[in-house]
Tab-separated table of C-alpha atoms in Angstrom:
chain	number	residue	atom	x	y	z
A	1	MET	CA	-19.506	27.323	-36.626
A	2	ARG	CA	-18.629	30.946	-36.169
A	3	SER	CA	-21.480	31.538	-33.759
A	4	LEU	CA	-20.376	28.506	-31.760
A	5	PHE	CA	-16.919	29.986	-31.610
A	6	ARG	CA	-18.307	33.332	-30.536
A	7	PHE	CA	-20.414	31.633	-27.884
A	8	LEU	CA	-17.382	29.789	-26.534
A	9	LEU	CA	-15.325	32.963	-26.503
A	10	ARG	CA	-18.007	34.958	-24.747
A	11	ASN	CA	-18.456	32.291	-22.086
A	12	TYR	CA	-14.822	31.308	-21.898
A	13	PHE	CA	-14.749	31.774	-18.127
A	14	LEU	CA	-17.522	29.250	-17.643
A	15	MET	CA	-16.098	26.910	-20.288
A	16	MET	CA	-12.639	27.012	-18.775
A	17	PHE	CA	-14.124	26.381	-15.356
A	18	LEU	CA	-16.062	23.369	-16.626
A	19	ALA	CA	-13.003	22.021	-18.432
A	20	LEU	CA	-10.700	22.336	-15.399
A	21	GLU	CA	-13.346	20.912	-13.113
A	22	ALA	CA	-13.812	17.982	-15.488
A	23	ILE	CA	-10.062	17.348	-15.479
A	24	SER	CA	-10.077	17.371	-11.676
A	25	LEU	CA	-12.993	14.973	-11.489
A	26	VAL	CA	-11.360	12.596	-13.933
A	27	MET	CA	-8.220	12.694	-11.805
A	28	ILE	CA	-10.209	12.159	-8.615
A	29	VAL	CA	-11.962	9.136	-10.011
A	30	ASN	CA	-9.064	7.608	-11.907
A	31	LEU	CA	-6.078	8.245	-9.701
A	32	ASN	CA	-7.397	7.916	-6.166
A	33	ASN	CA	-7.680	4.351	-5.143
A	34	TYR	CA	-10.583	4.718	-2.765
A	35	GLN	CA	-12.672	6.859	-5.083
A	36	ARG	CA	-12.005	4.580	-8.021
A	37	VAL	CA	-13.197	1.571	-6.100
A	38	ASN	CA	-16.325	3.432	-5.041
A	39	PHE	CA	-17.096	4.859	-8.444
A	40	PHE	CA	-16.393	1.956	-10.711
A	41	ASN	CA	-17.540	-0.706	-8.379
A	42	SER	CA	-20.460	-2.440	-9.992
A	43	SER	CA	-21.245	-4.122	-6.696
A	44	ASN	CA	-22.865	-0.920	-5.492
A	45	ASP	CA	-26.571	-1.319	-5.284
A	46	LEU	CA	-27.693	1.045	-8.027
A	47	THR	CA	-25.589	-0.340	-10.841
A	48	GLY	CA	-26.146	-3.815	-9.475
A	49	ALA	CA	-29.910	-3.390	-9.756
A	50	ILE	CA	-29.643	-2.002	-13.292
A	51	ASN	CA	-27.391	-4.831	-14.386
A	52	GLU	CA	-29.716	-7.366	-12.858
A	53	LYS	CA	-32.736	-5.939	-14.705
A	54	TYR	CA	-30.861	-6.128	-17.970
A	55	SER	CA	-29.581	-9.590	-17.226
A	56	SER	CA	-33.061	-10.942	-16.448
A	57	PHE	CA	-34.217	-9.627	-19.825
A	58	ASP	CA	-31.242	-11.139	-21.572
A	59	ASP	CA	-31.943	-14.485	-19.909
A	60	TYR	CA	-34.848	-15.317	-22.204
A	61	PHE	CA	-32.580	-15.421	-25.189
A	62	THR	CA	-30.171	-17.894	-23.658
A	63	LEU	CA	-32.695	-20.232	-22.063
A	64	GLY	CA	-31.956	-23.014	-24.513
A	65	ARG	CA	-28.230	-22.999	-23.876
A	66	THR	CA	-28.677	-22.709	-20.113
A	67	ASN	CA	-31.035	-25.681	-20.104
A	68	ALA	CA	-28.668	-27.784	-22.147
A	69	ARG	CA	-25.859	-27.037	-19.734
A	70	LEU	CA	-27.985	-27.871	-16.719
A	71	ALA	CA	-28.971	-31.168	-18.296
A	72	ALA	CA	-25.322	-31.979	-18.976
A	73	ASP	CA	-24.464	-31.102	-15.375
A	74	ASN	CA	-27.225	-33.339	-14.117
A	75	ALA	CA	-26.034	-36.220	-16.245
A	76	SER	CA	-22.459	-35.935	-15.022
A	77	LEU	CA	-23.531	-35.661	-11.379
A	78	ARG	CA	-25.805	-38.684	-11.802
A	79	LYS	CA	-22.893	-40.645	-13.195
A	80	GLN	CA	-20.756	-39.736	-10.188
A	81	LEU	CA	-23.591	-40.658	-7.862
A	82	GLN	CA	-23.904	-44.061	-9.468
A	83	LEU	CA	-20.197	-44.705	-9.047
A	84	ARG	CA	-20.492	-43.746	-5.407
A	85	MET	CA	-23.492	-46.074	-4.979
A	86	LEU	CA	-21.570	-48.948	-6.543
A	87	GLN	CA	-18.778	-48.378	-4.049
A	88	GLN	CA	-21.284	-48.304	-1.237
A	89	GLU	CA	-22.699	-51.641	-2.377
A	90	LYS	CA	-19.256	-53.206	-2.478
A	91	TYR	CA	-18.259	-51.975	0.961
A	92	PRO	CA	-21.529	-51.501	2.847
A	93	LYS	CA	-19.809	-51.148	6.235
A	94	THR	CA	-17.893	-47.951	5.426
A	95	ARG	CA	-19.289	-44.805	6.918
A	96	PRO	CA	-17.998	-41.299	6.270
A	97	ASP	CA	-15.747	-40.061	9.045
A	98	THR	CA	-17.391	-37.190	10.895
A	99	VAL	CA	-14.003	-35.550	11.417
A	100	ASP	CA	-13.811	-34.946	7.659
A	101	ALA	CA	-16.646	-32.445	7.564
A	102	PRO	CA	-16.647	-30.932	4.078
A	103	ALA	CA	-14.416	-27.893	4.041
A	104	TYR	CA	-16.096	-26.314	1.039
A	105	VAL	CA	-19.565	-24.813	0.904
A	106	PHE	CA	-21.101	-23.922	-2.453
A	107	THR	CA	-23.579	-21.118	-3.097
A	108	SER	CA	-25.117	-20.760	-6.512
A	109	ALA	CA	-25.246	-17.274	-8.003
A	110	LYS	CA	-26.170	-15.667	-11.249
A	111	VAL	CA	-23.760	-13.610	-13.303
A	112	ILE	CA	-25.367	-10.253	-13.936
A	113	SER	CA	-22.454	-8.566	-15.601
A	114	ASN	CA	-19.284	-9.917	-17.097
A	115	SER	CA	-16.742	-8.785	-19.645
A	116	THR	CA	-14.183	-10.662	-21.709
A	117	ASN	CA	-12.763	-8.010	-23.966
A	118	LYS	CA	-10.941	-5.748	-21.536
A	119	GLN	CA	-7.486	-5.903	-20.098
A	120	PHE	CA	-8.932	-6.231	-16.619
A	121	ASN	CA	-12.185	-8.145	-16.706
A	122	TYR	CA	-14.556	-8.124	-13.782
A	123	ILE	CA	-17.607	-10.175	-13.002
A	124	THR	CA	-20.670	-9.178	-10.972
A	125	LEU	CA	-22.900	-11.681	-9.177
A	126	ASN	CA	-26.368	-11.274	-7.752
A	127	LYS	CA	-25.489	-12.489	-4.267
A	128	GLY	CA	-23.814	-10.442	-1.569
A	129	SER	CA	-22.968	-10.375	2.108
A	130	ARG	CA	-26.586	-11.096	3.072
A	131	GLN	CA	-26.270	-14.430	1.302
A	132	GLY	CA	-22.954	-15.130	3.006
A	133	ILE	CA	-20.588	-14.084	0.241
A	134	LYS	CA	-17.255	-12.735	1.443
A	135	PRO	CA	-14.150	-11.429	-0.331
A	136	ASP	CA	-11.541	-14.050	-1.309
A	137	MET	CA	-14.069	-16.735	-2.099
A	138	GLY	CA	-13.611	-18.634	-5.341
A	139	ILE	CA	-16.043	-18.621	-8.259
A	140	ILE	CA	-16.466	-21.768	-10.344
A	141	ASN	CA	-19.039	-23.293	-12.643
A	142	SER	CA	-19.577	-26.736	-14.055
A	143	GLU	CA	-16.960	-26.117	-16.751
A	144	GLY	CA	-14.176	-24.917	-14.487
A	145	VAL	CA	-12.661	-22.020	-12.585
A	146	VAL	CA	-14.217	-18.581	-13.169
A	147	GLY	CA	-12.587	-16.122	-10.765
A	148	VAL	CA	-12.273	-14.784	-7.235
A	149	ILE	CA	-14.618	-12.475	-5.274
A	150	THR	CA	-13.056	-9.152	-4.267
A	151	ASN	CA	-15.839	-6.726	-3.288
A	152	VAL	CA	-19.121	-7.436	-1.601
A	153	SER	CA	-22.148	-5.247	-0.954
A	154	ALA	CA	-25.373	-6.288	0.764
A	155	ASN	CA	-26.948	-7.967	-2.272
A	156	TYR	CA	-24.250	-8.036	-4.937
A	157	SER	CA	-20.644	-8.978	-5.243
A	158	THR	CA	-17.919	-8.343	-7.782
A	159	GLY	CA	-14.825	-10.314	-8.466
A	160	LEU	CA	-11.814	-10.585	-10.679
A	161	SER	CA	-12.531	-12.860	-13.564
A	162	LEU	CA	-9.776	-15.335	-14.439
A	163	LEU	CA	-9.324	-13.031	-17.438
A	164	ASN	CA	-7.786	-10.299	-15.323
A	165	LYS	CA	-4.091	-9.684	-14.976
A	166	ARG	CA	-4.653	-8.262	-11.491
A	167	LEU	CA	-5.500	-11.788	-10.368
A	168	MET	CA	-2.038	-12.680	-9.184
A	169	GLY	CA	-1.960	-16.278	-10.282
A	170	ILE	CA	-4.225	-19.150	-9.352
A	171	SER	CA	-2.387	-22.109	-7.929
A	172	ALA	CA	-2.747	-24.801	-10.588
A	173	LYS	CA	-1.271	-28.243	-11.197
A	174	ILE	CA	-0.869	-30.639	-14.076
A	175	THR	CA	-2.894	-33.756	-13.318
A	176	ARG	CA	-0.449	-36.158	-14.990
A	177	ASN	CA	2.476	-35.407	-12.687
A	178	ASN	CA	1.088	-33.202	-9.895
A	179	TYR	CA	3.592	-30.408	-10.569
A	180	SER	CA	2.011	-27.130	-9.585
A	181	GLY	CA	2.544	-23.603	-10.831
A	182	ALA	CA	0.735	-20.308	-11.136
A	183	LEU	CA	-1.893	-19.716	-13.767
A	184	VAL	CA	-2.076	-16.153	-15.099
A	185	TRP	CA	-4.117	-14.794	-17.927
A	186	ASP	CA	-2.020	-13.923	-20.985
A	187	GLY	CA	-4.131	-10.817	-21.609
A	188	GLU	CA	-4.659	-11.767	-25.229
A	189	HIS	CA	-7.519	-14.112	-25.740
A	190	PHE	CA	-10.574	-14.943	-23.665
A	191	ASN	CA	-9.871	-18.654	-23.670
A	192	THR	CA	-6.140	-18.970	-23.149
A	193	ALA	CA	-3.894	-18.433	-20.153
A	194	ASP	CA	-0.270	-19.062	-19.203
A	195	LEU	CA	0.870	-21.641	-16.689
A	196	LYS	CA	4.104	-20.484	-15.081
A	197	GLU	CA	6.752	-21.870	-12.737
A	198	ILE	CA	6.753	-25.431	-14.087
A	199	PRO	CA	10.420	-26.538	-14.252
A	200	PHE	CA	11.556	-27.670	-17.707
A	201	ASN	CA	12.691	-31.131	-16.624
A	202	VAL	CA	9.088	-32.173	-16.046
A	203	MET	CA	7.293	-34.292	-18.631
A	204	VAL	CA	4.613	-32.138	-20.198
A	205	ASN	CA	2.317	-33.219	-23.026
A	206	VAL	CA	-0.074	-31.311	-25.175
A	207	GLY	CA	-3.573	-32.208	-23.996
A	208	ASP	CA	-2.678	-32.654	-20.325
A	209	SER	CA	-5.357	-31.372	-17.973
A	210	VAL	CA	-4.596	-28.485	-15.658
A	211	VAL	CA	-6.653	-28.335	-12.461
A	212	THR	CA	-6.607	-26.296	-9.256
A	213	SER	CA	-4.138	-27.440	-6.641
A	214	SER	CA	-4.778	-27.452	-2.931
A	215	ASN	CA	-2.154	-24.777	-2.272
A	216	SER	CA	-4.328	-21.702	-2.576
A	217	GLY	CA	-6.992	-22.672	-0.105
A	218	ILE	CA	-9.503	-20.726	-2.170
A	219	PHE	CA	-10.574	-23.476	-4.550
A	220	PRO	CA	-11.116	-27.129	-3.778
A	221	GLU	CA	-8.467	-29.361	-5.284
A	222	GLY	CA	-9.087	-30.721	-8.755
A	223	ILE	CA	-11.420	-28.125	-10.248
A	224	MET	CA	-10.852	-28.110	-14.010
A	225	ILE	CA	-8.990	-25.134	-15.443
A	226	GLY	CA	-8.107	-26.234	-18.947
A	227	LYS	CA	-5.886	-28.257	-21.238
A	228	ILE	CA	-2.319	-27.627	-22.365
A	229	THR	CA	-2.217	-26.602	-26.015
A	230	LYS	CA	1.376	-25.526	-26.466
A	231	TYR	CA	4.611	-25.394	-24.528
A	232	ASP	CA	8.199	-24.335	-25.013
A	233	VAL	CA	11.170	-23.399	-22.879
A	234	GLU	CA	11.870	-19.737	-22.620
A	235	SER	CA	15.532	-19.172	-23.425
A	236	GLY	CA	17.607	-18.328	-20.379
A	237	THR	CA	15.137	-19.671	-17.832
A	238	ASN	CA	14.555	-23.004	-16.232
A	239	PHE	CA	10.841	-22.900	-16.662
A	240	PHE	CA	8.367	-23.908	-19.289
A	241	ASN	CA	6.216	-21.452	-21.109
A	242	ILE	CA	2.908	-23.297	-21.135
A	243	LYS	CA	-0.270	-22.184	-22.896
A	244	VAL	CA	-3.499	-23.485	-21.432
A	245	GLU	CA	-6.817	-23.468	-23.205
A	246	LEU	CA	-9.382	-22.594	-20.553
A	247	SER	CA	-12.262	-24.981	-20.141
A	248	THR	CA	-14.641	-22.268	-18.968
A	249	ASN	CA	-16.384	-20.385	-21.731
A	250	PHE	CA	-16.357	-16.839	-20.378
A	251	LYS	CA	-18.516	-15.581	-23.225
A	252	THR	CA	-21.552	-17.560	-22.157
A	253	LEU	CA	-21.243	-17.367	-18.385
A	254	LYS	CA	-24.679	-17.432	-16.729
A	255	TYR	CA	-24.792	-19.398	-13.494
A	256	VAL	CA	-21.823	-19.960	-11.224
A	257	GLU	CA	-21.118	-21.376	-7.798
A	258	VAL	CA	-19.284	-19.413	-5.144
A	259	VAL	CA	-16.979	-21.614	-3.108
A	260	GLN	CA	-16.311	-20.918	0.498
A	261	ASN	CA	-13.525	-22.732	2.236
A	262	THR	CA	-14.839	-22.872	5.781
A	263	LYS	CA	-11.373	-23.698	7.035
A	264	HIS	CA	-9.662	-20.901	5.147
A	265	ALA	CA	-9.328	-18.628	8.194
A	266	GLU	CA	-7.872	-21.437	10.277
A	267	LEU	CA	-5.432	-22.331	7.504
A	268	LYS	CA	-4.270	-18.745	7.037
A	269	LYS	CA	-3.790	-18.297	10.766
A	270	LEU	CA	-1.688	-21.407	10.995
A	271	GLU	CA	0.416	-20.426	8.011
A	272	LEU	CA	0.965	-16.955	9.449
A	273	ASN	CA	2.654	-18.537	12.450
A	274	ASN	CA	5.446	-19.758	10.182
A	275	VAL	CA	6.139	-16.243	8.956
A	276	GLY	CA	6.661	-15.043	12.515
A	277	GLU	CA	9.378	-17.549	13.271
B	1	MET	CA	3.368	44.876	-11.937
B	2	ILE	CA	6.646	42.972	-11.973
B	3	LYS	CA	7.040	43.667	-8.287
B	4	ASP	CA	3.574	42.235	-7.701
B	5	LEU	CA	4.490	39.166	-9.698
B	6	GLY	CA	7.413	38.494	-7.380
B	7	LYS	CA	5.211	39.077	-4.369
B	8	TYR	CA	2.612	36.596	-5.588
B	9	ILE	CA	5.176	33.941	-6.467
B	10	ILE	CA	6.635	34.180	-2.965
B	11	MET	CA	3.151	34.090	-1.457
B	12	PHE	CA	2.279	31.005	-3.515
B	13	VAL	CA	5.385	29.119	-2.408
B	14	VAL	CA	5.104	30.156	1.229
B	15	LEU	CA	1.416	29.247	1.474
B	16	VAL	CA	1.894	25.847	-0.164
B	17	LEU	CA	4.826	25.069	2.121
B	18	VAL	CA	3.004	26.239	5.247
B	19	GLN	CA	0.028	24.127	4.237
B	20	VAL	CA	1.825	20.882	3.478
B	21	LEU	CA	4.592	21.113	6.054
B	22	ILE	CA	2.778	22.545	9.047
B	23	LEU	CA	-0.998	22.633	8.766
B	24	ASN	CA	-1.433	19.187	7.244
B	25	ASN	CA	0.469	17.702	10.144
B	26	ILE	CA	-1.533	19.192	12.957
B	27	GLN	CA	-4.816	17.388	12.915
B	28	PHE	CA	-6.526	18.235	16.133
B	29	SER	CA	-8.522	15.207	17.270
B	30	GLY	CA	-8.398	13.765	13.771
B	31	PHE	CA	-11.400	15.814	12.766
B	32	ILE	CA	-9.915	19.184	12.032
B	33	ASN	CA	-7.588	19.907	9.179
B	34	PRO	CA	-7.500	23.606	8.285
B	35	TYR	CA	-6.741	24.527	4.673
B	36	VAL	CA	-5.319	28.008	4.621
B	37	TYR	CA	-3.554	27.948	1.247
B	38	ILE	CA	-6.681	29.296	-0.469
B	39	LEU	CA	-5.654	32.663	0.925
B	40	PHE	CA	-3.608	32.934	-2.270
B	41	ILE	CA	-6.743	32.879	-4.417
B	42	LEU	CA	-8.523	35.246	-2.072
B	43	LEU	CA	-5.766	37.866	-2.226
B	44	LEU	CA	-5.361	37.987	-6.022
B	45	PRO	CA	-6.273	41.441	-7.404
B	46	PHE	CA	-9.895	42.126	-8.284
B	47	THR	CA	-9.027	42.936	-11.881
B	48	ILE	CA	-7.181	39.709	-12.599
B	49	PRO	CA	-8.305	38.228	-15.941
B	50	GLY	CA	-10.527	35.156	-15.662
B	51	TYR	CA	-8.203	32.716	-17.386
B	52	LEU	CA	-5.383	33.647	-15.025
B	53	LEU	CA	-7.635	33.291	-11.987
B	54	LEU	CA	-8.822	29.822	-12.996
B	55	GLY	CA	-5.391	28.751	-14.195
B	56	LEU	CA	-3.674	29.805	-10.977
B	57	SER	CA	-6.417	28.177	-8.901
B	58	PHE	CA	-5.898	24.936	-10.762
B	59	ILE	CA	-2.120	25.030	-10.390
B	60	LEU	CA	-2.413	25.855	-6.697
B	61	GLY	CA	-4.782	22.958	-6.090
B	62	LEU	CA	-2.591	20.592	-8.073
B	63	SER	CA	0.510	21.547	-6.068
B	64	ILE	CA	-1.285	20.766	-2.832
B	65	ASP	CA	-2.581	17.527	-4.363
B	66	MET	CA	0.925	16.491	-5.295
B	67	PHE	CA	2.089	16.766	-1.708
B	68	ASN	CA	-1.025	15.133	-0.298
B	69	ASN	CA	-1.231	12.297	-2.817
B	70	THR	CA	-4.826	13.194	-3.569
B	71	PRO	CA	-4.798	13.928	-7.311
B	72	GLY	CA	-7.671	16.161	-8.340
B	73	ILE	CA	-9.387	16.691	-5.009
B	74	HIS	CA	-7.815	20.009	-4.072
B	75	ALA	CA	-7.604	21.077	-7.710
B	76	GLY	CA	-11.346	20.616	-8.109
B	77	ALA	CA	-12.066	22.591	-4.957
B	78	THR	CA	-9.751	25.494	-5.817
B	79	VAL	CA	-11.059	25.739	-9.396
B	80	LEU	CA	-14.581	25.926	-8.007
B	81	LEU	CA	-13.480	28.669	-5.627
B	82	GLY	CA	-11.742	30.551	-8.451
B	83	PHE	CA	-14.904	30.345	-10.510
B	84	MET	CA	-17.061	31.649	-7.679
B	85	ARG	CA	-14.661	34.388	-6.591
B	86	PRO	CA	-15.829	37.209	-8.891
B	87	GLY	CA	-19.394	36.572	-7.719
B	88	ILE	CA	-18.397	36.569	-4.056
B	89	ALA	CA	-16.383	39.752	-4.550
B	90	ARG	CA	-19.374	41.481	-6.137
B	91	LEU	CA	-21.505	40.298	-3.245
B	92	VAL	CA	-19.331	41.641	-0.446
B	93	SER	CA	-17.963	44.876	-1.858
B	94	SER	CA	-19.062	47.819	-3.939
B	95	ARG	CA	-18.445	48.374	-7.619
B	96	GLU	CA	-15.991	51.247	-7.011
B	97	ILE	CA	-13.678	49.151	-4.908
B	98	ILE	CA	-13.586	46.382	-7.503
B	99	GLU	CA	-13.045	48.670	-10.491
B	100	LYS	CA	-10.263	50.628	-8.841
B	101	GLY	CA	-8.146	47.508	-9.161
B	102	ASN	CA	-7.578	46.845	-5.508
B	103	THR	CA	-6.649	43.613	-3.884
B	104	PRO	CA	-9.365	42.207	-1.665
B	105	ASN	CA	-7.560	42.455	1.645
B	106	MET	CA	-8.698	43.614	5.051
B	107	THR	CA	-7.596	47.227	4.742
B	108	GLN	CA	-9.356	47.695	1.419
B	109	LEU	CA	-12.572	45.909	2.236
B	110	GLY	CA	-12.907	46.648	5.910
B	111	PHE	CA	-13.246	43.940	8.510
B	112	ALA	CA	-16.940	43.131	8.098
B	113	SER	CA	-16.815	42.712	4.321
B	114	PHE	CA	-13.523	40.842	4.468
B	115	LEU	CA	-14.955	38.465	7.063
B	116	LYS	CA	-17.967	37.789	4.820
B	117	TYR	CA	-15.652	37.283	1.847
B	118	VAL	CA	-13.460	34.788	3.706
B	119	VAL	CA	-16.342	32.876	5.294
B	120	ILE	CA	-18.213	32.353	2.006
B	121	SER	CA	-15.038	31.370	0.149
B	122	VAL	CA	-13.842	28.930	2.792
B	123	LEU	CA	-17.253	27.286	3.067
B	124	ILE	CA	-17.499	26.745	-0.708
B	125	HIS	CA	-13.980	25.392	-0.949
B	126	HIS	CA	-14.208	23.123	2.084
B	127	LEU	CA	-17.648	21.783	1.187
B	128	PHE	CA	-16.384	20.562	-2.169
B	129	LEU	CA	-13.123	19.339	-0.689
B	130	PHE	CA	-14.528	17.252	2.127
B	131	TYR	CA	-17.242	15.601	0.073
B	132	ALA	CA	-14.869	14.894	-2.791
B	133	GLU	CA	-12.544	13.299	-0.252
B	134	ALA	CA	-15.268	11.178	1.332
B	135	PHE	CA	-16.777	10.505	-2.102
B	136	SER	CA	-20.046	9.280	-0.677
B	137	PHE	CA	-22.987	10.616	1.256
B	138	LYS	CA	-22.989	7.554	3.439
B	139	ASP	CA	-21.480	9.224	6.488
B	140	PHE	CA	-23.072	12.511	5.574
B	141	PHE	CA	-23.127	13.985	9.051
B	142	GLU	CA	-19.652	12.868	10.011
B	143	THR	CA	-18.291	14.506	6.872
B	144	PHE	CA	-20.401	17.557	7.583
B	145	LEU	CA	-18.963	17.840	11.089
B	146	ARG	CA	-15.446	17.635	9.696
B	147	PHE	CA	-16.323	20.258	7.115
B	148	ILE	CA	-17.762	22.688	9.675
B	149	LEU	CA	-15.003	22.276	12.280
B	150	SER	CA	-12.205	22.579	9.722
B	151	SER	CA	-13.896	25.584	8.134
B	152	ILE	CA	-14.027	27.378	11.475
B	153	PHE	CA	-10.333	26.748	12.033
B	154	SER	CA	-9.405	27.821	8.511
B	155	ILE	CA	-11.368	31.051	8.857
B	156	VAL	CA	-9.798	31.836	12.219
B	157	ILE	CA	-6.274	31.197	10.951
B	158	ILE	CA	-6.818	33.228	7.768
B	159	LEU	CA	-8.190	36.198	9.719
B	160	ALA	CA	-5.414	35.951	12.303
B	161	SER	CA	-2.781	35.928	9.563
B	162	GLN	CA	-4.276	39.080	8.082
B	163	PHE	CA	-4.235	40.808	11.460
B	164	ILE	CA	-0.598	39.929	11.956
B	165	ILE	CA	0.443	41.077	8.491
B	166	PHE	CA	-1.485	44.327	8.382
B	167	LYS	CA	-0.709	45.415	11.914
B	168	ASN	CA	2.790	46.318	10.838
């Protein structure tokens, strides 16, 4: 102990230099926006590659669960297909209108890094700009909404998970009455969030489904978000305080789909015109 | 000693103000931004104790950072310069000059040694500064060009200031 002390004292100039330099570097990385994004961004290729290696190793241990989910997905899609076929049989003359080209394009991607225990949770996917991923696209999976893409590199992309308070509210609506509000994570638990801006004169029931509304333009309408578990009126406001249990299990996230609204740019441009007037 | 203290405080304030109010606002062609405030570190006495040298370097860098909204970038560069300064001083001048307790200015060192002293110091400081600012080696050569051009301007301004001061 004493010799350590003596060593520190003898080299205090070097030690002090290292300490001050370390403080500066911490400040550079933590307080400068640009540097922080560059440093902590797991969409950069090195950390992306490392995460992917780890994730491909980890995959073997979750094969069973992934298979079960895929099978369930298949079953539900087959059911929908059958319904559609029945409709087709009933009205054989109807043809889809070519004007209604699908606005949403889905790209499947694998989650290579994801957290649920932080205040600001991020998610990294193994597809990037080369695969057509752009910022502001939505991320969903078969269970429900997952998040929104924010940064993209050539082969990887990162996004805000729904469990991130920096995600400034996903436009969500209650299926029973079509009232829409903003869904924000409560920052407490990985499977609950708050639904805000629903006026208190609306009929709300525990168990009502909450889905995405068409307002955001990021997600297609009607993607599952969760179910209402609790609600009360905050004193002094006209709005409900609604707790939603998220349908997506963020702990077991493996495969997701990235949603691109091909008409998003057109929509935004049109809406911008209103601001100008 | 007390008189020197006053002199250095005034120098500190004047250099920081000149840097943030004047020099930061003239960016020739967007590539050149001279940083002359490090003159304060360069002109501290040879015999200054190490903790004071590093401490003052850090405070100087932080003050510039506060005005520039770049927390840590200038502080890191000035601390590095403060750390290297004793080595640079030994490199450019003789042992007698250092031990006599002089300040490393142009009259004490002579023009050639002072020029070497300034050039090495500015290059070290600016190299750290510009790469910490860019924070990537992606545009390595663009950053390098900025670094070289700004260094030249800083050196010229520092030398010119010394000529003006010591002429009188």
